[in-house]
Coordinates of C-alpha atoms in Angstrom, one line a residue:
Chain A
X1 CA 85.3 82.2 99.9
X2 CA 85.5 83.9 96.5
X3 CA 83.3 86.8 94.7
X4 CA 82.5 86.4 91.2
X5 CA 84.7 86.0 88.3
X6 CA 85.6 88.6 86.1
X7 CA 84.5 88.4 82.4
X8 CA 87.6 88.5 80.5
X9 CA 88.1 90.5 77.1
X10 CA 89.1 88.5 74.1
X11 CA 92.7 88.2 75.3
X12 CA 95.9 88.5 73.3
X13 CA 98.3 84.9 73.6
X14 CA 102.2 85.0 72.9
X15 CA 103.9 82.3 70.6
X16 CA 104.0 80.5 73.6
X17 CA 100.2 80.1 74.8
X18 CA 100.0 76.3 73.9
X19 CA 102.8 75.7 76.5
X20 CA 101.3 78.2 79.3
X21 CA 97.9 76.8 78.7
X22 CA 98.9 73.0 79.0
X23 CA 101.1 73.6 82.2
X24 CA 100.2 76.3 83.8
X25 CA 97.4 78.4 86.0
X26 CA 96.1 81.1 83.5
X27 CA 95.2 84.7 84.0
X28 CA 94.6 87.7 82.5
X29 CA 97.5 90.7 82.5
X30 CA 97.1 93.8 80.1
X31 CA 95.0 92.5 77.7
X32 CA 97.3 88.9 77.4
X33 CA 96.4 85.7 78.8
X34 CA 99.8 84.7 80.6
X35 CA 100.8 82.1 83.3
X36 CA 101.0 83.0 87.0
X37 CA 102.8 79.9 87.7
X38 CA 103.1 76.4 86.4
X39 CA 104.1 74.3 89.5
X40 CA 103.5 77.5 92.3
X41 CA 105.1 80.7 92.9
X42 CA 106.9 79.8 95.9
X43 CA 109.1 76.8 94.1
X44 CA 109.2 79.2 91.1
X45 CA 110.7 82.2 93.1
X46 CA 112.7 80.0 94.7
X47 CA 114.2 78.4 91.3
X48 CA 115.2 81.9 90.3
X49 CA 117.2 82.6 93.4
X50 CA 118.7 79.8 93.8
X51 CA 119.3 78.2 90.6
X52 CA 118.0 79.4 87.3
X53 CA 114.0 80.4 85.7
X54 CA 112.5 81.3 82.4
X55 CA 109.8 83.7 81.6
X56 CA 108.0 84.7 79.1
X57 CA 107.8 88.2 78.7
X58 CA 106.4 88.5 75.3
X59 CA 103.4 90.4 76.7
X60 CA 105.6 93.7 77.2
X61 CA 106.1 96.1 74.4
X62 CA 109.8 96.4 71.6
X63 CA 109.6 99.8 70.4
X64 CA 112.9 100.5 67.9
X65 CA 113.9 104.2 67.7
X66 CA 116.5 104.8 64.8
X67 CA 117.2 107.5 62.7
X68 CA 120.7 110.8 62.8
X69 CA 118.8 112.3 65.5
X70 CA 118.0 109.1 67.7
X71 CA 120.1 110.0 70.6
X72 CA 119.4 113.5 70.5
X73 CA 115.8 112.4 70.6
X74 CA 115.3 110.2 73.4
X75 CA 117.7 112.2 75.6
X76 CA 115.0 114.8 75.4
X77 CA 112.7 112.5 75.9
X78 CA 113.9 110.2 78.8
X79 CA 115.3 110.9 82.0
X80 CA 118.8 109.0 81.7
X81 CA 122.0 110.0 79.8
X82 CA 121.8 108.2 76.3
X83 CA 124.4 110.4 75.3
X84 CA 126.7 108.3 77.7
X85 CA 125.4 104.8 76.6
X86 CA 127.4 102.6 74.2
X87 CA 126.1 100.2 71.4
X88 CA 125.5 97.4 72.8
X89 CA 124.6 98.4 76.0
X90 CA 121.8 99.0 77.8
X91 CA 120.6 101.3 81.1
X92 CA 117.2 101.7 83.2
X93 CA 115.3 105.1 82.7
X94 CA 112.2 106.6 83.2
X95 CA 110.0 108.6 80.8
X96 CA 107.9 111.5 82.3
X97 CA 105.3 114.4 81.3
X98 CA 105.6 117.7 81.8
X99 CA 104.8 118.0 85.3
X100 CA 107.3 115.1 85.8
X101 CA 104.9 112.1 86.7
X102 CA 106.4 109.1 85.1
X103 CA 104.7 107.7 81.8
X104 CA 106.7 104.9 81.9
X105 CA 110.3 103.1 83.1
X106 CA 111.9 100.6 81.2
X107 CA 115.3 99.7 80.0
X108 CA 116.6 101.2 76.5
X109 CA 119.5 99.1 75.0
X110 CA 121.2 100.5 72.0
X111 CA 121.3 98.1 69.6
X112 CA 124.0 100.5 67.0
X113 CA 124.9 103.9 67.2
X114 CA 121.9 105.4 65.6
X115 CA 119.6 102.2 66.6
X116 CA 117.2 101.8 70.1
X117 CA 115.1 99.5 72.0
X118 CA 112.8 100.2 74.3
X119 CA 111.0 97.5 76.3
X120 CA 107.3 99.2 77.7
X121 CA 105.4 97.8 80.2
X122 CA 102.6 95.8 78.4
X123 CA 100.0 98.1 80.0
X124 CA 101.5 101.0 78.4
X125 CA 102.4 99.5 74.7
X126 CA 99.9 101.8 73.1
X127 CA 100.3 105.2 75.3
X128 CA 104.6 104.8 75.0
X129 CA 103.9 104.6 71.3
X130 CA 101.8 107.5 71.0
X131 CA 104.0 109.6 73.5
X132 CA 107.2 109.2 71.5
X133 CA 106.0 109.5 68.0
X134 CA 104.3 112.8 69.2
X135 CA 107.0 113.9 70.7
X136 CA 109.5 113.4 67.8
X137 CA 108.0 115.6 65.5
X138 CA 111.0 117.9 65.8
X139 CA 113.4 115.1 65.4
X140 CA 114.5 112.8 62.6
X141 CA 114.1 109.7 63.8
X142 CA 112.0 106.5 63.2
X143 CA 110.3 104.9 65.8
X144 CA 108.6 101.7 64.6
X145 CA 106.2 99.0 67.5
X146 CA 108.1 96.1 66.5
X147 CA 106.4 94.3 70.3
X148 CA 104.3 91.6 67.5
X149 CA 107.3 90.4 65.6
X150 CA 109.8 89.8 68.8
X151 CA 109.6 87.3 71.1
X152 CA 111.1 87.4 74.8
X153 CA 112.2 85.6 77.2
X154 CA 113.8 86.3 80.5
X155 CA 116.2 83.6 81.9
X156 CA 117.0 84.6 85.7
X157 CA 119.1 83.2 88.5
X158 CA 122.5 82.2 89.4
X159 CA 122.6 79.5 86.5
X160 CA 121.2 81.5 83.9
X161 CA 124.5 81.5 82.2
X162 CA 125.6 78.2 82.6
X163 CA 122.0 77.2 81.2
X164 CA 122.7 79.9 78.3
X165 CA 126.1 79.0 77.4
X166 CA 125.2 75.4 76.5
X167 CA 122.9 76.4 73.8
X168 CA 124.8 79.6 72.8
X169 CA 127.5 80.0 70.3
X170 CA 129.1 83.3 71.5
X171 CA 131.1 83.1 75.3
X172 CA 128.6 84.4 77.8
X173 CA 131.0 85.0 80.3
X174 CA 132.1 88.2 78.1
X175 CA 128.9 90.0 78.2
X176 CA 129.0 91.8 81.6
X177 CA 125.9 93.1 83.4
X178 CA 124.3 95.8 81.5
X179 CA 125.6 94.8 78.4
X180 CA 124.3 92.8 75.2
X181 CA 125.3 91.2 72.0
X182 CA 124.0 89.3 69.3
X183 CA 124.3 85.2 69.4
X184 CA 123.2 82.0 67.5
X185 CA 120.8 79.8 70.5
X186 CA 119.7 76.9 69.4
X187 CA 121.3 77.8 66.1
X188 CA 118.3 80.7 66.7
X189 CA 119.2 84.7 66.0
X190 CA 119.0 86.3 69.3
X191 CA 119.9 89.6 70.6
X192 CA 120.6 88.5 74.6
X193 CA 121.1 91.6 77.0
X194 CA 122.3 91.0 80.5
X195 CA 119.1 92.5 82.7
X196 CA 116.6 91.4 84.2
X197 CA 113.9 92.1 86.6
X198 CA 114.3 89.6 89.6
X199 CA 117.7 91.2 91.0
X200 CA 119.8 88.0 90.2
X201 CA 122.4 87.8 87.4
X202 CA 120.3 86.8 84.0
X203 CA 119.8 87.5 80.3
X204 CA 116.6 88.9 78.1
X205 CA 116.5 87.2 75.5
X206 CA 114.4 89.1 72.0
X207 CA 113.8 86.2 69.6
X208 CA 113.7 88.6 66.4
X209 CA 111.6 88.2 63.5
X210 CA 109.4 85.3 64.9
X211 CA 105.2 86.4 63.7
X212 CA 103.0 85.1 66.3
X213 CA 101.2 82.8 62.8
X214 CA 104.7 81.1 62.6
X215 CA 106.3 81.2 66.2
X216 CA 108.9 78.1 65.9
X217 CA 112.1 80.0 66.8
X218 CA 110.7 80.9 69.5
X219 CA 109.2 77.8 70.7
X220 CA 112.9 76.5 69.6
X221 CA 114.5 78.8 72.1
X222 CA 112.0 78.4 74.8
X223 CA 112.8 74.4 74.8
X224 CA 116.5 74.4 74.4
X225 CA 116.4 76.9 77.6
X226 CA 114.3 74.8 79.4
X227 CA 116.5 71.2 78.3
X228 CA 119.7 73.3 78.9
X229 CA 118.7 73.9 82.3
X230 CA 117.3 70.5 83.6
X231 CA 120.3 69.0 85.3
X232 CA 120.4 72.5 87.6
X233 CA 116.1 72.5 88.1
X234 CA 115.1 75.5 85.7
X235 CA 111.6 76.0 86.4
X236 CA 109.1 77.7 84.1
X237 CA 107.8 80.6 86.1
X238 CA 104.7 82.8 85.9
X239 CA 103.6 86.4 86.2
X240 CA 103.2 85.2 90.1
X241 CA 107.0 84.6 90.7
X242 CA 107.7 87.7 88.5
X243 CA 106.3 89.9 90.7
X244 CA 107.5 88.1 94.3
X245 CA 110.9 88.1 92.6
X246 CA 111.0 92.1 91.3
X247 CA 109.0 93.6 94.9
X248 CA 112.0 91.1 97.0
X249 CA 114.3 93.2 94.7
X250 CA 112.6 95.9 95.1
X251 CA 112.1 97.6 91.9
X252 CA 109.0 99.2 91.0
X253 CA 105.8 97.9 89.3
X254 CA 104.6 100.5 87.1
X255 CA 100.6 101.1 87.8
X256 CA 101.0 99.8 91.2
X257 CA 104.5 102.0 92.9
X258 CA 104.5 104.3 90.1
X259 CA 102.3 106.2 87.7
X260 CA 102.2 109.6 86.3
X261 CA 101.0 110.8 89.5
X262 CA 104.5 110.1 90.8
X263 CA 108.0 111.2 90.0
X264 CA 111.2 109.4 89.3
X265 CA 112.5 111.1 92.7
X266 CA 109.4 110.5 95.1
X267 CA 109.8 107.1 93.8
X268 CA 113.8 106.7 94.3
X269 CA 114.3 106.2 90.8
X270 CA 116.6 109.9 90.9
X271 CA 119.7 108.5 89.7
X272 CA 118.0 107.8 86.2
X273 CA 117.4 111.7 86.0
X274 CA 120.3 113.1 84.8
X275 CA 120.0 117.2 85.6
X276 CA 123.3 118.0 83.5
X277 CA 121.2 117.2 80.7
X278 CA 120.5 120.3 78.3
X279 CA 117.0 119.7 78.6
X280 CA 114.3 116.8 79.4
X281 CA 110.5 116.2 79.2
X282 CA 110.0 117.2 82.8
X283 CA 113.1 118.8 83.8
X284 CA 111.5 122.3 85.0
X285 CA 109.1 120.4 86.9
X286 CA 111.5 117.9 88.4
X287 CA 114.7 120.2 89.3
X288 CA 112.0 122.5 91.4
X289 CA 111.1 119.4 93.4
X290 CA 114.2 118.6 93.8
X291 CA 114.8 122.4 95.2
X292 CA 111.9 122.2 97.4
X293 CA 112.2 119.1 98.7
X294 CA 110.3 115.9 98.6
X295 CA 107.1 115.3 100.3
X296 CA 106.8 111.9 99.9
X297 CA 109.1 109.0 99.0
X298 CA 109.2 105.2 98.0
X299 CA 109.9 102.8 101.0
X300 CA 110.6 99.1 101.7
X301 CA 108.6 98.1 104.7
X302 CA 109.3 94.5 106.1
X303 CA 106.3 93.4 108.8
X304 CA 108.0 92.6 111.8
X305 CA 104.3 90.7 112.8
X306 CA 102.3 88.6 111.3
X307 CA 100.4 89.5 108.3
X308 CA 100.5 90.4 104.6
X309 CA 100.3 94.5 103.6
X310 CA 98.7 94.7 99.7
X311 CA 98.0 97.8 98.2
X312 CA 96.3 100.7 99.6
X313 CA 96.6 99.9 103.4
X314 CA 97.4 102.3 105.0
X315 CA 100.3 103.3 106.9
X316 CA 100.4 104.8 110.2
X317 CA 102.6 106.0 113.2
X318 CA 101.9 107.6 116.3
X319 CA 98.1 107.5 115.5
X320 CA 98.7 109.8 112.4
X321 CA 98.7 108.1 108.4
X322 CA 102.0 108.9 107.1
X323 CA 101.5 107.0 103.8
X324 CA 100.1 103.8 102.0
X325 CA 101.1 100.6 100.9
X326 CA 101.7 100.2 96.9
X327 CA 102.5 96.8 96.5
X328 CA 102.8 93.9 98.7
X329 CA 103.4 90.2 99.0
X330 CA 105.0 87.5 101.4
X331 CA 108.4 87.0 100.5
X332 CA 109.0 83.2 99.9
X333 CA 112.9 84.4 101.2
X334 CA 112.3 86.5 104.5
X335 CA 109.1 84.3 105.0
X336 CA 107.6 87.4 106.4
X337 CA 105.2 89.9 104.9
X338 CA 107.0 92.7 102.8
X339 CA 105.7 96.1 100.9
X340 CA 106.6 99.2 99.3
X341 CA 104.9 102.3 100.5
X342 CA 105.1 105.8 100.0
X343 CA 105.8 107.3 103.3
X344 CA 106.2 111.2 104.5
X345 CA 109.7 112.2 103.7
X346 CA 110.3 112.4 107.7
X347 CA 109.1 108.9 108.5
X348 CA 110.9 107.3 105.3
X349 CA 114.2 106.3 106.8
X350 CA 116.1 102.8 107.6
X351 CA 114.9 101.2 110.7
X352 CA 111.7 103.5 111.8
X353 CA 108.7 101.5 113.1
X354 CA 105.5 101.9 111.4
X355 CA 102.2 100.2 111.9
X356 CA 100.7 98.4 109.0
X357 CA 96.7 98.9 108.6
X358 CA 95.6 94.9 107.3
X359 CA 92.3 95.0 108.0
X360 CA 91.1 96.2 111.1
X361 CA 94.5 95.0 113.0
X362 CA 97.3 97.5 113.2
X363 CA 100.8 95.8 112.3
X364 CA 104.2 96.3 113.6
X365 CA 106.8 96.5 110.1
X366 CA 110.1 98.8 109.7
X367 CA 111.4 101.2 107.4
X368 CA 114.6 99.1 105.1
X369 CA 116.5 99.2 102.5
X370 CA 116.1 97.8 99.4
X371 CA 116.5 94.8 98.3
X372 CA 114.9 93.1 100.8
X373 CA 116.9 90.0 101.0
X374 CA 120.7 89.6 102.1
X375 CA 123.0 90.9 99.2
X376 CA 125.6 88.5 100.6
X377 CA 123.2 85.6 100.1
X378 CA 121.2 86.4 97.2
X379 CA 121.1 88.7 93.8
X380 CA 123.8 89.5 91.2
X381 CA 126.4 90.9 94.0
X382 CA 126.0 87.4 96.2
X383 CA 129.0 86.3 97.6
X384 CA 129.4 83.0 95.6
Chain B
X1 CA 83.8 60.4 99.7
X2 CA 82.6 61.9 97.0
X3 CA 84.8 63.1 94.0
X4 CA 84.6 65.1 91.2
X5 CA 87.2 65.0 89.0
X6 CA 89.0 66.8 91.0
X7 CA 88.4 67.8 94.1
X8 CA 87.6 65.7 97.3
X9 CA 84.1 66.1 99.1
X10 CA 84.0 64.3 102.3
X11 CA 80.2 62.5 102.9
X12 CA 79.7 63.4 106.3
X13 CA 80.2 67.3 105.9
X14 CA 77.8 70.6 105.3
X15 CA 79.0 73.3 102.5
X16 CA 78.5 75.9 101.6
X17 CA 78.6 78.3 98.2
X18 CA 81.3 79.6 99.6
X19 CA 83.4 76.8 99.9
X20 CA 83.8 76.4 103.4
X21 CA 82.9 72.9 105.3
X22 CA 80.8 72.5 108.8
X23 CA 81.6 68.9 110.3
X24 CA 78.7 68.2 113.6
X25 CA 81.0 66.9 116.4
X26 CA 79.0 66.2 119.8
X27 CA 77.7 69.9 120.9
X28 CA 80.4 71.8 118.6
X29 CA 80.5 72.1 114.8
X30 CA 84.5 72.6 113.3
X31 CA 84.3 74.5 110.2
X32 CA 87.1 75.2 107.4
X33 CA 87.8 75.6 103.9
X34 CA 87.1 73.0 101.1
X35 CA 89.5 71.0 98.8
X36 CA 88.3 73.2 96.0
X37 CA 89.0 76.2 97.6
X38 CA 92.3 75.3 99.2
X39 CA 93.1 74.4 95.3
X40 CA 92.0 77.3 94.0
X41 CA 93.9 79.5 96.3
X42 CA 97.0 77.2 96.2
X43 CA 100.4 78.2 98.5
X44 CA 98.3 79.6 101.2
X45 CA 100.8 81.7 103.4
X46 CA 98.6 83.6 105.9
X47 CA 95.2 82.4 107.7
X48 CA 93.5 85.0 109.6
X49 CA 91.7 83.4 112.3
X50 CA 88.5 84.5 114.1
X51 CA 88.7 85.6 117.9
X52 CA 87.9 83.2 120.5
X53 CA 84.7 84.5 122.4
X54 CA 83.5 86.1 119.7
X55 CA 79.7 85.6 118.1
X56 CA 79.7 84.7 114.2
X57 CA 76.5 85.3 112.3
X58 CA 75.9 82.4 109.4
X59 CA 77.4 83.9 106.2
X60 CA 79.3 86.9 107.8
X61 CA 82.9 87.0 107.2
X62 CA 85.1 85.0 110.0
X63 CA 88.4 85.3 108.9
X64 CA 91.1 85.6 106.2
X65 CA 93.2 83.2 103.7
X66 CA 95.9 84.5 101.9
X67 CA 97.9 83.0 99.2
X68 CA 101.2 84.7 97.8
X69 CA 98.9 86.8 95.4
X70 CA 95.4 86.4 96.5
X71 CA 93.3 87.5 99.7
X72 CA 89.9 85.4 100.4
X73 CA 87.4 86.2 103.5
X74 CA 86.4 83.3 105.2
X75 CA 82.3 83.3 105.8
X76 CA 81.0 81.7 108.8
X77 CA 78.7 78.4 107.6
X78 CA 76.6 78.4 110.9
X79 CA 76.0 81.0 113.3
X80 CA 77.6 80.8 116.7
X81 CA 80.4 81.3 119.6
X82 CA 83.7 81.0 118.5
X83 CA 85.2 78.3 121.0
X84 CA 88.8 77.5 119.6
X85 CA 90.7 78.3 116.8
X86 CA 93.6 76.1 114.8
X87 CA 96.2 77.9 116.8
X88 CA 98.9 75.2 114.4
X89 CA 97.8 77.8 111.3
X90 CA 99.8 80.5 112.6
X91 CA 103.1 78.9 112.2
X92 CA 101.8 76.4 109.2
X93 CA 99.4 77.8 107.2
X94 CA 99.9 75.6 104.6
X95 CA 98.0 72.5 107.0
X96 CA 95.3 74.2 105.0
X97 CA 96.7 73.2 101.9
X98 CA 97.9 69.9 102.7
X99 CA 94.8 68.4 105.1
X100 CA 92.0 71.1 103.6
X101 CA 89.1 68.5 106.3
X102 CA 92.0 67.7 108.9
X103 CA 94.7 69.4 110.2
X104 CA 93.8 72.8 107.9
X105 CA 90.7 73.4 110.0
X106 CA 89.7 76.8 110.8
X107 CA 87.4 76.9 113.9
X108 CA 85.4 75.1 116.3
X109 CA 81.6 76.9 117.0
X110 CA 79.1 76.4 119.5
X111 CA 76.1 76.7 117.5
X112 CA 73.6 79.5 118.0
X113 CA 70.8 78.3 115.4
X114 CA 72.2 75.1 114.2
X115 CA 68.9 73.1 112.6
X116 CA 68.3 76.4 110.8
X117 CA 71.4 77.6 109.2
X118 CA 72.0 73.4 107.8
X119 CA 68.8 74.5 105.8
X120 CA 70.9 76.9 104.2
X121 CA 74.1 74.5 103.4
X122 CA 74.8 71.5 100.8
X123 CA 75.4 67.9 101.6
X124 CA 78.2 66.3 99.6
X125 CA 76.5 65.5 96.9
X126 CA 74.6 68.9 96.2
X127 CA 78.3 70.6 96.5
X128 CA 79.8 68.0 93.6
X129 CA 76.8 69.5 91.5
X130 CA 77.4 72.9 92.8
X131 CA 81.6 72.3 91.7
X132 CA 80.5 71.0 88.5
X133 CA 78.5 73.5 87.6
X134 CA 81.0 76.0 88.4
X135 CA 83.4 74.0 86.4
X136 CA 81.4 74.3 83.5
X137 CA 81.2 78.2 83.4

């Protein structure tokens, strides 16, 4: 059945290791040893969308950018309109190089008028760093890792503020999607954003000023989530869940559907690149693809047979490869097979036929939209 | 039945490394996956089933398990002629799951080489030591 076992590096652990270890399966993600699921992935996705989950997502990186110039700086240096964003709000974006491959996505929140977050992906903590403090020598601005003295949390599902409010001394109900604030939980400091990563209504939760060598707020938090929720069935959930929840969703898993061989609009990620920007980090390069046309784009593929698609199959139509699979799973909702591929631009539209290649067995899936699921049914727009 | 801690070893099977299971019935031999792997794989969503018909040879892969994240070949314990399949795992893959020596079997063979290829397999309680020792690492 299985090959051999990989020898892990010394891995990293977040304030809340002794709880993963003692409840849950362990792995090893970006250099941190994280849960993929306590109880399963299947009753852990399914807690999220039908009730409420909570994740640990300490792993990923909390880069602050401050300083006059701080707008000016990561307009230039992101693809979305910070210009446009209010304190106390927060929007997606994408971060590319000159050639306009994506470095990174993430959302940016900012925090005051002259003060950002940034939230990497944990496999790029190190190169975002880099990338922005190289790029702001022109600016004057401060941009300081703060990802070691944060802890986060992600609480997700149609609950999540029912859970929240009964820990939380600010109203909830206030803070619309896309927005934040700053509110006692557990009589804990917390800077709570509305986003998330699963498509349902939730909250990220940054547990400030909390050292890994003293991590009781954020063990606090972590608890009082978990006790708030019980009488609605929060579930702990894993990296497992995380990524069934976010590929149902269908938003991108950098390293796997993007990379900085990709661009924000081959990926479908163009209305984070604002072109009535002065100037961007991989405007040239992006406005002439957008002039040319795209060759390839990002897809939702949903198997119509039997069978699973994962990463690098191959896609094919009329006995021609017109793309490959980036990431895939079975969703625990359709029950089916879904993936995201990149497909030639001609075959990438709702409803074509493709065939999967699992294996040696060709597949029969289709060409939809994203999310995968029934927005009437499930996510923040469900019909309640 | 043997036990380890964990996992459940049936006395009257074949195993092998792999973690499938060969169980001698008349002139057949049904073969699946063990307790330890069915644990180890956890959720499993998809079983890939070899074709009827076709000719395994011992150790060569036979067919797929899939869990939500992971994807494990199946390797044939004995060489042979596939005869039937668990036509039930299509629909409920997670019989594997729930009766790993039952109702989660995989195949039934007509063996090709049978008193050779048991050589190559573990009796129940060579496969505790075998789980223990993997346990250990």
């Amino acid at each position: 059945m299985f090959g051999g076992c990989s020898l892990g590096q010394p891995a990293r652990k977040t304030h809340l290791h002794g709880f993963h270890s003692s409840r849950g399966r362990m792995v090893s993600f970006a250099g941190f040893e994280m849960p993929m699921w306590y109880k399963g992935i299947i009753p852990e996705h399914m807690a999220v969308r039908n009730a409420v989950g909570i994740f640990d997502v300490t792993h990923m990186g909390r880069v602050l950018i401050s300083g006059p110039e701080a707008e000016a700086f990561l307009d230039y240096v992101t693809t979305n309109n910070v210009a446009a964003l209010p304190p106390l709000s927060a929007h997606y974006s994408t971060m590319c190089n000159e050639l306009g491959g994506i470095k990174d996505d993430f959302i940016l929140s900012r925090l005051e008028p002259k003060k950002f977050l940034i939230v990497p992906n944990a496999i790029n903590r190190a190169k975002d760093y880099e990338w922005l403090v190289k790029q702001s020598q022109a600016f004057d601005v401060k941009i300081e890792d703060v990802s070691d003295n944060i802890a986060m949390f992600a609480v997700q599902g149609p609950k999540a503020e029912q859970t929240l409010q009964e820990i939380c001394d600010e109203d909830l109900s206030k803070i619309p999607r896309f927005k934040g604030g700053w509110a006692k939980l557990a009589g804990v400091e917390v800077y709570v954003s509305r986003t998330g990563y699963t498509g349902e209504d939730g909250f990220e939760l940054f547990v400030w000023n909390v050292p890994l060598s003293n991590p009781d707020k954020a063990i606090k938090v972590w608890s009082a989530v978990l006790e708030a929720g019980r009488d609605v069935g929060i579930e702990p959930c894993g990296l497992g869940a995380r990524d069934t929840l976010r590929l149902e969703a269908g938003m991108c898993l950098y390293g796997n559907d993007i990379d900085e061989n990709t661009t924000p609009l081959e990926a479908g990620l163009g209305f984070v690149v604002k072109f009535k920007k002065r100037n961007f980090i991989g405007k040239e390069a992006l406005l002439k693809q957008k002039t040319e046309g795209l060759k390839r784009k990002r897809v939702g593929v949903r198997m119509l047979e039997r069978g699973i698609p994962r990463p690098h199959h191959e896609v094919w139509k009329n006995e021609e490869k017109i793309g490959h699979v980036t990431s895939g799973t079975f969703s625990p909702i359709l029950k089916r097979g879904i993936a995201m591929a990149y497909l030639s631009t001609e075959y990438a539209m709702e409803s074509t036929t493709v065939d999967v290649r699992i294996r040696d067995k060709f597949v029969k899936g289709e060409v939809v939209r994203f999310p995968f699921y029934d927005v009437t049914q499930y996510g923040y727009r469900r019909e309640t | 039945m043997m036990r380890t801690q964990d996992y459940e070893i049936p006395d009257e099977l074949y195993y092998s490394k792999e973690h499938e299971w060969a169980r001698l019935q008349g002139k057949y031999t049904v073969v699946g996956i063990t307790d330890y792997a069915q644990k180890a794989l956890h959720e499993i969503v998809y079983v890939e089933t070899p074709v009827v018909g076709s000719k395994l040879k011992q150790t060569e892969s036979m067919g797929v398990v899939e869990s939500v994240k992971a994807v494990s070949d199946i390797f044939a314990p004995i060489s042979g002629e596939v005869v039937e399949v668990n036509q039930a795992l299509a629909e409920s893959p997670e019989l594997v799951n729930k009766d790993p020596y039952g109702a989660g079997w995989i195949a039934k063979i007509l063996p090709a080489n049978l008193k050779n290829d048991l050589k190559n397999l573990m009796n129940a309680q060579q496969y505790a030591d075998h789980l223990r020792k993997l346990e250990e690492k």
